[in-house]
Amino acid sequence: YAYDALEPHIDAKTMEIHHSKHHNGYTTKLNGALEGSGMESDTIESILENLDMDNAALRNNGGGYYNHSLFWEVMGPNGGGTPLSTLAQAIDAAYGSFESFKSAFSNAAANQFGSGWAWLCVQKGGKVEVCSSANQDNPLMQGIGCGGTPILGIDIWEHAYYLNYQNRRPDYIDAFFNVINWEKVSELYEQNK
Ligand code: MN
């Protein structure tokens, strides 16, 4: 979709800089870090799951590449609404209702100090869980304190919202719910449960 496709919730300038500068930067640096490492043909999931967490170049740029790739996919111009069928049931089982899940996810995003991400993850067996992580870490990495496969993520670095929302992170989080592509998130749930 186009850079202006998520307006008015996420503005075109933010999307353009975020995708063409920030995400591109992580991708370029990840490719540089992988050169000669023997991991050039590994999947990004395998690289992150088996990561030496002291390897800052791979941790930051591998995480940055993966997290943003997911982020673009779980948003869309016809977003909003609520999750589908079995994902909806898993969210109800874990949180009681969609509204309670929304509060838990929004609080995780609002309360993550500094830069990071909030996630909805699925564990093998189908249980879902909300969590958050700092910087470009994500739940595939070991020892993040937040397990499973991420199926929804919100970028809460200031570069994701500052042009339009300035310091009002909670307003950006509210707006994010208008662009979530639940069809895609539900598909990721089915693939990873
Ligand atoms: Mn970002």
Tab-separated table of N, CA and C in Angstrom, residues 17-165:
chain	number	residue	atom	x	y	z
A	17	ILE	N	9.362	8.264	5.741
A	17	ILE	CA	10.666	8.302	6.433
A	17	ILE	C	10.903	6.977	7.157
A	18	HIS	N	9.852	6.468	7.769
A	18	HIS	CA	9.970	5.238	8.555
A	18	HIS	C	10.405	4.061	7.667
A	19	HIS	N	9.756	3.950	6.512
A	19	HIS	CA	10.050	2.828	5.614
A	19	HIS	C	11.332	3.051	4.818
A	20	SER	N	11.464	4.215	4.194
A	20	SER	CA	12.574	4.408	3.246
A	20	SER	C	13.886	4.766	3.938
A	21	LYS	N	13.818	5.277	5.163
A	21	LYS	CA	15.053	5.627	5.891
A	21	LYS	C	15.325	4.641	7.037
A	22	HIS	N	14.404	4.577	8.000
A	22	HIS	CA	14.676	3.743	9.179
A	22	HIS	C	14.754	2.257	8.821
A	23	HIS	N	13.687	1.736	8.191
A	23	HIS	CA	13.692	0.302	7.879
A	23	HIS	C	14.800	-0.036	6.896
A	24	ASN	N	14.982	0.844	5.933
A	24	ASN	CA	16.051	0.622	4.956
A	24	ASN	C	17.421	0.591	5.635
A	25	GLY	N	17.603	1.445	6.632
A	25	GLY	CA	18.872	1.480	7.366
A	25	GLY	C	19.140	0.171	8.098
A	26	TYR	N	18.129	-0.336	8.787
A	26	TYR	CA	18.290	-1.618	9.488
A	26	TYR	C	18.607	-2.735	8.498
A	27	THR	N	17.917	-2.719	7.361
A	27	THR	CA	18.099	-3.780	6.367
A	27	THR	C	19.513	-3.761	5.802
A	28	THR	N	19.990	-2.578	5.453
A	28	THR	CA	21.338	-2.438	4.898
A	28	THR	C	22.387	-2.877	5.916
A	29	LYS	N	22.223	-2.452	7.158
A	29	LYS	CA	23.204	-2.810	8.198
A	29	LYS	C	23.128	-4.296	8.547
A	30	LEU	N	21.925	-4.880	8.485
A	30	LEU	CA	21.801	-6.318	8.714
A	30	LEU	C	22.570	-7.080	7.633
A	31	ASN	N	22.388	-6.684	6.393
A	31	ASN	CA	23.102	-7.357	5.304
A	31	ASN	C	24.612	-7.237	5.486
A	32	GLY	N	25.059	-6.067	5.936
A	32	GLY	CA	26.485	-5.868	6.201
A	32	GLY	C	26.977	-6.785	7.313
A	33	ALA	N	26.175	-6.903	8.383
A	33	ALA	CA	26.572	-7.719	9.536
A	33	ALA	C	26.591	-9.203	9.180
A	34	LEU	N	25.772	-9.587	8.197
A	34	LEU	CA	25.696	-11.007	7.828
A	34	LEU	C	26.807	-11.420	6.866
A	35	GLU	N	27.410	-10.450	6.218
A	35	GLU	CA	28.427	-10.747	5.224
A	35	GLU	C	29.592	-11.530	5.829
A	36	GLY	N	29.851	-12.690	5.303
A	36	GLY	CA	30.963	-13.503	5.786
A	36	GLY	C	30.695	-14.208	7.100
A	37	SER	N	29.445	-14.162	7.598
A	37	SER	CA	29.134	-14.750	8.909
A	37	SER	C	28.777	-16.227	8.800
A	38	GLY	N	28.519	-16.708	7.568
A	38	GLY	CA	28.036	-18.069	7.398
A	38	GLY	C	26.537	-18.186	7.585
A	39	MET	N	25.888	-17.086	7.930
A	39	MET	CA	24.433	-17.113	8.174
A	39	MET	C	23.641	-16.491	7.031
A	40	GLU	N	24.344	-16.222	5.919
A	40	GLU	CA	23.710	-15.487	4.811
A	40	GLU	C	22.454	-16.172	4.282
A	41	SER	N	22.396	-17.510	4.370
A	41	SER	CA	21.252	-18.229	3.799
A	41	SER	C	20.216	-18.610	4.849
A	42	ASP	N	20.476	-18.275	6.120
A	42	ASP	CA	19.524	-18.618	7.180
A	42	ASP	C	18.293	-17.706	7.109
A	43	THR	N	17.167	-18.197	7.607
A	43	THR	CA	15.988	-17.333	7.691
A	43	THR	C	16.201	-16.321	8.821
A	44	ILE	N	15.509	-15.202	8.723
A	44	ILE	CA	15.646	-14.190	9.773
A	44	ILE	C	15.132	-14.736	11.110
A	45	GLU	N	14.106	-15.583	11.052
A	45	GLU	CA	13.577	-16.168	12.300
A	45	GLU	C	14.643	-17.015	12.980
A	46	SER	N	15.335	-17.843	12.192
A	46	SER	CA	16.375	-18.703	12.759
A	46	SER	C	17.540	-17.874	13.291
A	47	ILE	N	17.901	-16.820	12.589
A	47	ILE	CA	18.990	-15.946	13.045
A	47	ILE	C	18.639	-15.334	14.403
A	48	LEU	N	17.398	-14.882	14.558
A	48	LEU	CA	17.000	-14.227	15.809
A	48	LEU	C	16.845	-15.234	16.947
A	49	GLU	N	16.325	-16.431	16.631
A	49	GLU	CA	16.120	-17.446	17.673
A	49	GLU	C	17.446	-17.959	18.221
A	50	ASN	N	18.469	-17.960	17.387
A	50	ASN	CA	19.762	-18.521	17.796
A	50	ASN	C	20.820	-17.454	18.036
A	51	LEU	N	20.368	-16.242	18.240
A	51	LEU	CA	21.259	-15.093	18.299
A	51	LEU	C	22.145	-15.080	19.546
A	52	ASP	N	23.410	-14.710	19.356
A	52	ASP	CA	24.281	-14.330	20.473
A	52	ASP	C	23.877	-12.905	20.843
A	53	MET	N	23.249	-12.749	22.035
A	53	MET	CA	22.672	-11.443	22.392
A	53	MET	C	23.749	-10.373	22.609
A	54	ASP	N	25.018	-10.792	22.684
A	54	ASP	CA	26.106	-9.810	22.780
A	54	ASP	C	26.503	-9.270	21.412
A	55	ASN	N	25.964	-9.873	20.364
A	55	ASN	CA	26.250	-9.400	18.999
A	55	ASN	C	25.301	-8.232	18.680
A	56	ALA	N	25.731	-7.016	19.044
A	56	ALA	CA	24.844	-5.851	18.953
A	56	ALA	C	24.418	-5.560	17.519
A	57	ALA	N	25.306	-5.751	16.564
A	57	ALA	CA	24.966	-5.432	15.173
A	57	ALA	C	23.826	-6.314	14.681
A	58	LEU	N	23.908	-7.611	14.982
A	58	LEU	CA	22.839	-8.518	14.540
A	58	LEU	C	21.573	-8.343	15.369
A	59	ARG	N	21.752	-8.118	16.664
A	59	ARG	CA	20.586	-7.960	17.550
A	59	ARG	C	19.765	-6.726	17.152
A	60	ASN	N	20.437	-5.595	16.973
A	60	ASN	CA	19.737	-4.346	16.673
A	60	ASN	C	19.195	-4.315	15.247
A	61	ASN	N	20.024	-4.737	14.293
A	61	ASN	CA	19.610	-4.614	12.895
A	61	ASN	C	18.776	-5.800	12.430
A	62	GLY	N	19.071	-6.987	12.964
A	62	GLY	CA	18.218	-8.143	12.666
A	62	GLY	C	16.837	-7.929	13.255
A	63	GLY	N	16.798	-7.456	14.502
A	63	GLY	CA	15.519	-7.132	15.128
A	63	GLY	C	14.814	-6.028	14.359
A	64	GLY	N	15.540	-4.985	14.012
A	64	GLY	CA	14.946	-3.862	13.281
A	64	GLY	C	14.359	-4.283	11.952
A	65	TYR	N	15.082	-5.138	11.243
A	65	TYR	CA	14.585	-5.626	9.948
A	65	TYR	C	13.308	-6.445	10.143
A	66	TYR	N	13.368	-7.413	11.046
A	66	TYR	CA	12.225	-8.314	11.263
A	66	TYR	C	10.997	-7.560	11.796
A	67	ASN	N	11.227	-6.719	12.817
A	67	ASN	CA	10.106	-6.042	13.473
A	67	ASN	C	9.341	-5.155	12.496
A	68	HIS	N	10.093	-4.410	11.680
A	68	HIS	CA	9.414	-3.518	10.738
A	68	HIS	C	8.724	-4.304	9.617
A	69	SER	N	9.333	-5.402	9.172
A	69	SER	CA	8.699	-6.219	8.133
A	69	SER	C	7.329	-6.695	8.608
A	70	LEU	N	7.268	-7.089	9.883
A	70	LEU	CA	5.980	-7.514	10.455
A	70	LEU	C	5.023	-6.329	10.577
A	71	PHE	N	5.556	-5.210	11.042
A	71	PHE	CA	4.751	-4.000	11.282
A	71	PHE	C	3.987	-3.574	10.025
A	72	TRP	N	4.672	-3.510	8.868
A	72	TRP	CA	3.988	-3.084	7.629
A	72	TRP	C	2.877	-4.058	7.265
A	73	GLU	N	3.106	-5.323	7.529
A	73	GLU	CA	2.133	-6.352	7.127
A	73	GLU	C	0.892	-6.380	7.994
A	74	VAL	N	1.030	-6.033	9.269
A	74	VAL	CA	-0.128	-6.137	10.162
A	74	VAL	C	-0.937	-4.843	10.195
A	75	MET	N	-0.556	-3.889	9.337
A	75	MET	CA	-1.374	-2.688	9.153
A	75	MET	C	-1.919	-2.707	7.724
A	76	GLY	N	-2.934	-1.895	7.496
A	76	GLY	CA	-3.456	-1.806	6.137
A	76	GLY	C	-4.523	-0.746	6.033
A	77	PRO	N	-4.795	-0.320	4.803
A	77	PRO	CA	-5.762	0.761	4.564
A	77	PRO	C	-7.200	0.395	4.934
A	78	ASN	N	-7.526	-0.896	4.956
A	78	ASN	CA	-8.881	-1.287	5.348
A	78	ASN	C	-8.880	-1.920	6.730
A	79	GLY	N	-8.014	-1.379	7.583
A	79	GLY	CA	-7.816	-1.975	8.899
A	79	GLY	C	-8.884	-1.587	9.902
A	80	GLY	N	-8.630	-2.005	11.140
A	80	GLY	CA	-9.573	-1.738	12.220
A	80	GLY	C	-10.462	-2.937	12.466
A	81	GLY	N	-11.493	-2.753	13.237
A	81	GLY	CA	-12.402	-3.861	13.546
A	81	GLY	C	-11.817	-4.777	14.600
A	82	THR	N	-12.148	-6.042	14.505
A	82	THR	CA	-11.757	-7.009	15.526
A	82	THR	C	-11.225	-8.283	14.868
A	83	PRO	N	-10.520	-9.119	15.646
A	83	PRO	CA	-9.926	-10.341	15.084
A	83	PRO	C	-10.969	-11.360	14.630
A	84	LEU	N	-10.507	-12.303	13.842
A	84	LEU	CA	-11.397	-13.305	13.262
A	84	LEU	C	-11.401	-14.596	14.088
A	85	SER	N	-12.450	-15.313	13.989
A	85	SER	CA	-12.720	-16.656	14.514
A	85	SER	C	-11.791	-17.170	15.608
A	86	THR	N	-10.851	-18.062	15.266
A	86	THR	CA	-10.103	-18.748	16.324
A	86	THR	C	-9.191	-17.795	17.083
A	87	LEU	N	-8.664	-16.764	16.408
A	87	LEU	CA	-7.857	-15.775	17.131
A	87	LEU	C	-8.737	-15.005	18.111
A	88	ALA	N	-9.940	-14.662	17.682
A	88	ALA	CA	-10.871	-13.963	18.576
A	88	ALA	C	-11.136	-14.810	19.820
A	89	GLN	N	-11.297	-16.128	19.611
A	89	GLN	CA	-11.551	-17.021	20.752
A	89	GLN	C	-10.339	-17.090	21.682
A	90	ALA	N	-9.126	-17.116	21.107
A	90	ALA	CA	-7.909	-17.177	21.926
A	90	ALA	C	-7.728	-15.889	22.725
A	91	ILE	N	-8.072	-14.765	22.113
A	91	ILE	CA	-7.980	-13.476	22.818
A	91	ILE	C	-8.997	-13.428	23.942
A	92	ASP	N	-10.211	-13.913	23.684
A	92	ASP	CA	-11.232	-13.951	24.738
A	92	ASP	C	-10.806	-14.884	25.869
A	93	ALA	N	-10.191	-16.033	25.514
A	93	ALA	CA	-9.757	-16.984	26.538
A	93	ALA	C	-8.683	-16.374	27.432
A	94	ALA	N	-7.793	-15.573	26.849
A	94	ALA	CA	-6.690	-15.005	27.623
A	94	ALA	C	-7.085	-13.725	28.351
A	95	TYR	N	-7.964	-12.913	27.747
A	95	TYR	CA	-8.230	-11.576	28.294
A	95	TYR	C	-9.698	-11.329	28.643
A	96	GLY	N	-10.582	-12.265	28.326
A	96	GLY	CA	-11.985	-12.097	28.684
A	96	GLY	C	-12.808	-11.430	27.595
A	97	SER	N	-12.217	-10.432	26.946
A	97	SER	CA	-12.944	-9.735	25.877
A	97	SER	C	-11.941	-8.981	25.014
A	98	PHE	N	-12.387	-8.560	23.828
A	98	PHE	CA	-11.521	-7.772	22.963
A	98	PHE	C	-11.144	-6.458	23.633
A	99	GLU	N	-12.093	-5.825	24.332
A	99	GLU	CA	-11.813	-4.552	24.998
A	99	GLU	C	-10.740	-4.709	26.074
A	100	SER	N	-10.767	-5.822	26.822
A	100	SER	CA	-9.734	-6.050	27.849
A	100	SER	C	-8.378	-6.301	27.213
A	101	PHE	N	-8.375	-7.047	26.096
A	101	PHE	CA	-7.124	-7.244	25.363
A	101	PHE	C	-6.583	-5.905	24.889
A	102	LYS	N	-7.476	-5.066	24.336
A	102	LYS	CA	-7.051	-3.765	23.813
A	102	LYS	C	-6.408	-2.926	24.924
A	103	SER	N	-6.981	-2.967	26.115
A	103	SER	CA	-6.409	-2.253	27.260
A	103	SER	C	-5.035	-2.807	27.607
A	104	ALA	N	-4.914	-4.133	27.642
A	104	ALA	CA	-3.630	-4.756	28.004
A	104	ALA	C	-2.553	-4.398	26.983
A	105	PHE	N	-2.903	-4.465	25.712
A	105	PHE	CA	-1.948	-4.160	24.645
A	105	PHE	C	-1.569	-2.674	24.691
A	106	SER	N	-2.567	-1.814	24.865
A	106	SER	CA	-2.322	-0.370	24.900
A	106	SER	C	-1.467	0.008	26.106
A	107	ASN	N	-1.736	-0.626	27.254
A	107	ASN	CA	-0.936	-0.342	28.444
A	107	ASN	C	0.503	-0.805	28.276
A	108	ALA	N	0.678	-1.982	27.660
A	108	ALA	CA	2.041	-2.480	27.421
A	108	ALA	C	2.802	-1.500	26.537
A	109	ALA	N	2.124	-0.960	25.522
A	109	ALA	CA	2.766	-0.016	24.601
A	109	ALA	C	3.034	1.326	25.288
A	110	ALA	N	2.066	1.793	26.062
A	110	ALA	CA	2.212	3.098	26.720
A	110	ALA	C	3.280	3.057	27.798
A	111	ASN	N	3.413	1.915	28.491
A	111	ASN	CA	4.296	1.840	29.655
A	111	ASN	C	5.706	1.348	29.335
A	112	GLN	N	5.965	0.937	28.099
A	112	GLN	CA	7.334	0.554	27.727
A	112	GLN	C	8.180	1.827	27.769
A	113	PHE	N	9.143	1.877	28.680
A	113	PHE	CA	9.934	3.091	28.847
A	113	PHE	C	10.895	3.250	27.674
A	114	GLY	N	10.909	4.448	27.099
A	114	GLY	CA	11.828	4.709	25.992
A	114	GLY	C	11.376	4.005	24.732
A	115	SER	N	12.339	3.590	23.915
A	115	SER	CA	12.023	3.001	22.614
A	115	SER	C	11.776	1.509	22.738
A	116	GLY	N	10.890	0.992	21.910
A	116	GLY	CA	10.643	-0.442	21.929
A	116	GLY	C	9.395	-0.800	21.158
A	117	TRP	N	8.858	-1.951	21.486
A	117	TRP	CA	7.692	-2.499	20.790
A	117	TRP	C	6.776	-3.164	21.801
A	118	ALA	N	5.474	-3.168	21.502
A	118	ALA	CA	4.530	-4.017	22.232
A	118	ALA	C	4.024	-5.073	21.261
A	119	TRP	N	3.755	-6.254	21.798
A	119	TRP	CA	3.468	-7.426	20.963
A	119	TRP	C	2.231	-8.176	21.404
A	120	LEU	N	1.616	-8.843	20.439
A	120	LEU	CA	0.725	-9.959	20.726
A	120	LEU	C	1.431	-11.184	20.168
A	121	CYS	N	1.686	-12.158	21.041
A	121	CYS	CA	2.426	-13.360	20.645
A	121	CYS	C	1.526	-14.577	20.766
A	122	VAL	N	1.867	-15.599	19.998
A	122	VAL	CA	1.172	-16.877	20.132
A	122	VAL	C	2.187	-17.955	20.498
A	123	GLN	N	1.791	-18.810	21.445
A	123	GLN	CA	2.628	-19.944	21.808
A	123	GLN	C	2.090	-21.197	21.131
A	124	LYS	N	2.956	-22.216	20.993
A	124	LYS	CA	2.509	-23.489	20.422
A	124	LYS	C	1.377	-24.017	21.294
A	125	GLY	N	0.269	-24.372	20.689
A	125	GLY	CA	-0.925	-24.742	21.434
A	125	GLY	C	-2.009	-23.690	21.293
A	126	GLY	N	-1.596	-22.460	20.929
A	126	GLY	CA	-2.581	-21.456	20.575
A	126	GLY	C	-2.831	-20.358	21.585
A	127	LYS	N	-2.175	-20.448	22.768
A	127	LYS	CA	-2.380	-19.408	23.781
A	127	LYS	C	-1.728	-18.105	23.319
A	128	VAL	N	-2.419	-16.984	23.529
A	128	VAL	CA	-1.855	-15.687	23.150
A	128	VAL	C	-1.475	-14.887	24.387
A	129	GLU	N	-0.519	-13.970	24.204
A	129	GLU	CA	0.001	-13.180	25.314
A	129	GLU	C	0.481	-11.826	24.809
A	130	VAL	N	0.197	-10.786	25.584
A	130	VAL	CA	0.690	-9.439	25.297
A	130	VAL	C	1.967	-9.211	26.085
A	131	CYS	N	2.949	-8.573	25.484
A	131	CYS	CA	4.167	-8.216	26.199
A	131	CYS	C	4.833	-7.051	25.476
A	132	SER	N	5.946	-6.584	26.021
A	132	SER	CA	6.681	-5.514	25.351
A	132	SER	C	8.162	-5.766	25.500
A	133	SER	N	8.948	-5.133	24.639
A	133	SER	CA	10.398	-5.300	24.694
A	133	SER	C	11.058	-3.987	24.302
A	134	ALA	N	12.320	-3.835	24.705
A	134	ALA	CA	13.046	-2.580	24.486
A	134	ALA	C	13.755	-2.583	23.135
A	135	ASN	N	14.013	-1.382	22.648
A	135	ASN	CA	14.835	-1.181	21.442
A	135	ASN	C	14.299	-2.000	20.272
A	136	GLN	N	15.162	-2.792	19.600
A	136	GLN	CA	14.669	-3.626	18.497
A	136	GLN	C	14.619	-5.103	18.887
A	137	ASP	N	14.619	-5.386	20.188
A	137	ASP	CA	14.452	-6.777	20.626
A	137	ASP	C	13.056	-7.266	20.234
A	138	ASN	N	12.893	-8.576	20.202
A	138	ASN	CA	11.556	-9.136	19.961
A	138	ASN	C	11.453	-10.525	20.562
A	139	PRO	N	10.239	-11.049	20.642
A	139	PRO	CA	9.991	-12.297	21.381
A	139	PRO	C	10.671	-13.537	20.807
A	140	LEU	N	11.172	-13.484	19.583
A	140	LEU	CA	11.901	-14.644	19.054
A	140	LEU	C	13.253	-14.793	19.733
A	141	MET	N	13.789	-13.701	20.251
A	141	MET	CA	15.108	-13.740	20.896
A	141	MET	C	14.994	-14.389	22.275
A	142	GLN	N	16.073	-15.026	22.708
A	142	GLN	CA	16.078	-15.704	24.006
A	142	GLN	C	16.211	-14.683	25.135
A	143	GLY	N	15.466	-14.927	26.225
A	143	GLY	CA	15.657	-14.155	27.449
A	143	GLY	C	15.058	-12.767	27.437
A	144	ILE	N	14.113	-12.523	26.515
A	144	ILE	CA	13.469	-11.207	26.443
A	144	ILE	C	12.367	-11.102	27.490
A	145	GLY	N	11.926	-12.235	28.021
A	145	GLY	CA	10.884	-12.237	29.043
A	145	GLY	C	9.505	-12.170	28.431
A	146	CYS	N	9.411	-12.651	27.221
A	146	CYS	CA	8.206	-12.439	26.428
A	146	CYS	C	8.324	-13.467	25.321
A	147	GLY	N	7.480	-14.528	25.413
A	147	GLY	CA	7.745	-15.667	24.555
A	147	GLY	C	6.735	-15.910	23.461
A	148	GLY	N	7.136	-16.728	22.497
A	148	GLY	CA	6.243	-17.100	21.422
A	148	GLY	C	6.583	-16.387	20.128
A	149	THR	N	5.680	-16.524	19.178
A	149	THR	CA	5.874	-15.894	17.880
A	149	THR	C	5.025	-14.631	17.814
A	150	PRO	N	5.643	-13.489	17.512
A	150	PRO	CA	4.842	-12.270	17.422
A	150	PRO	C	3.933	-12.297	16.201
A	151	ILE	N	2.646	-11.974	16.404
A	151	ILE	CA	1.699	-11.918	15.283
A	151	ILE	C	1.137	-10.508	15.104
A	152	LEU	N	1.414	-9.629	16.077
A	152	LEU	CA	1.027	-8.220	15.981
A	152	LEU	C	2.054	-7.427	16.767
A	153	GLY	N	2.519	-6.331	16.188
A	153	GLY	CA	3.484	-5.497	16.898
A	153	GLY	C	3.233	-4.035	16.605
A	154	ILE	N	3.413	-3.202	17.629
A	154	ILE	CA	3.345	-1.754	17.420
A	154	ILE	C	4.693	-1.147	17.770
A	155	ASP	N	5.200	-0.373	16.853
A	155	ASP	CA	6.469	0.333	17.021
A	155	ASP	C	6.210	1.559	17.890
A	156	ILE	N	6.883	1.620	19.046
A	156	ILE	CA	6.675	2.790	19.911
A	156	ILE	C	7.934	3.631	20.040
A	157	TRP	N	8.844	3.486	19.078
A	157	TRP	CA	9.924	4.471	18.952
A	157	TRP	C	9.283	5.804	18.560
A	158	GLU	N	9.861	6.911	19.008
A	158	GLU	CA	9.283	8.216	18.649
A	158	GLU	C	9.241	8.413	17.132
A	159	HIS	N	10.183	7.819	16.378
A	159	HIS	CA	10.165	8.023	14.924
A	159	HIS	C	8.879	7.477	14.290
A	160	ALA	N	8.154	6.619	15.019
A	160	ALA	CA	6.923	6.034	14.479
A	160	ALA	C	5.731	6.987	14.588
A	161	TYR	N	5.845	8.031	15.414
A	161	TYR	CA	4.650	8.870	15.640
A	161	TYR	C	4.924	10.341	15.895
A	162	TYR	N	6.171	10.740	16.054
A	162	TYR	CA	6.438	12.080	16.582
A	162	TYR	C	5.986	13.215	15.663
A	163	LEU	N	6.079	13.054	14.351
A	163	LEU	CA	5.705	14.135	13.420
A	163	LEU	C	4.240	14.525	13.590
A	164	ASN	N	3.399	13.542	13.780
A	164	ASN	CA	1.960	13.785	13.859
A	164	ASN	C	1.455	13.903	15.292
A	165	TYR	N	2.025	13.103	16.182
A	165	TYR	CA	1.475	13.026	17.543
A	165	TYR	C	2.384	13.655	18.598
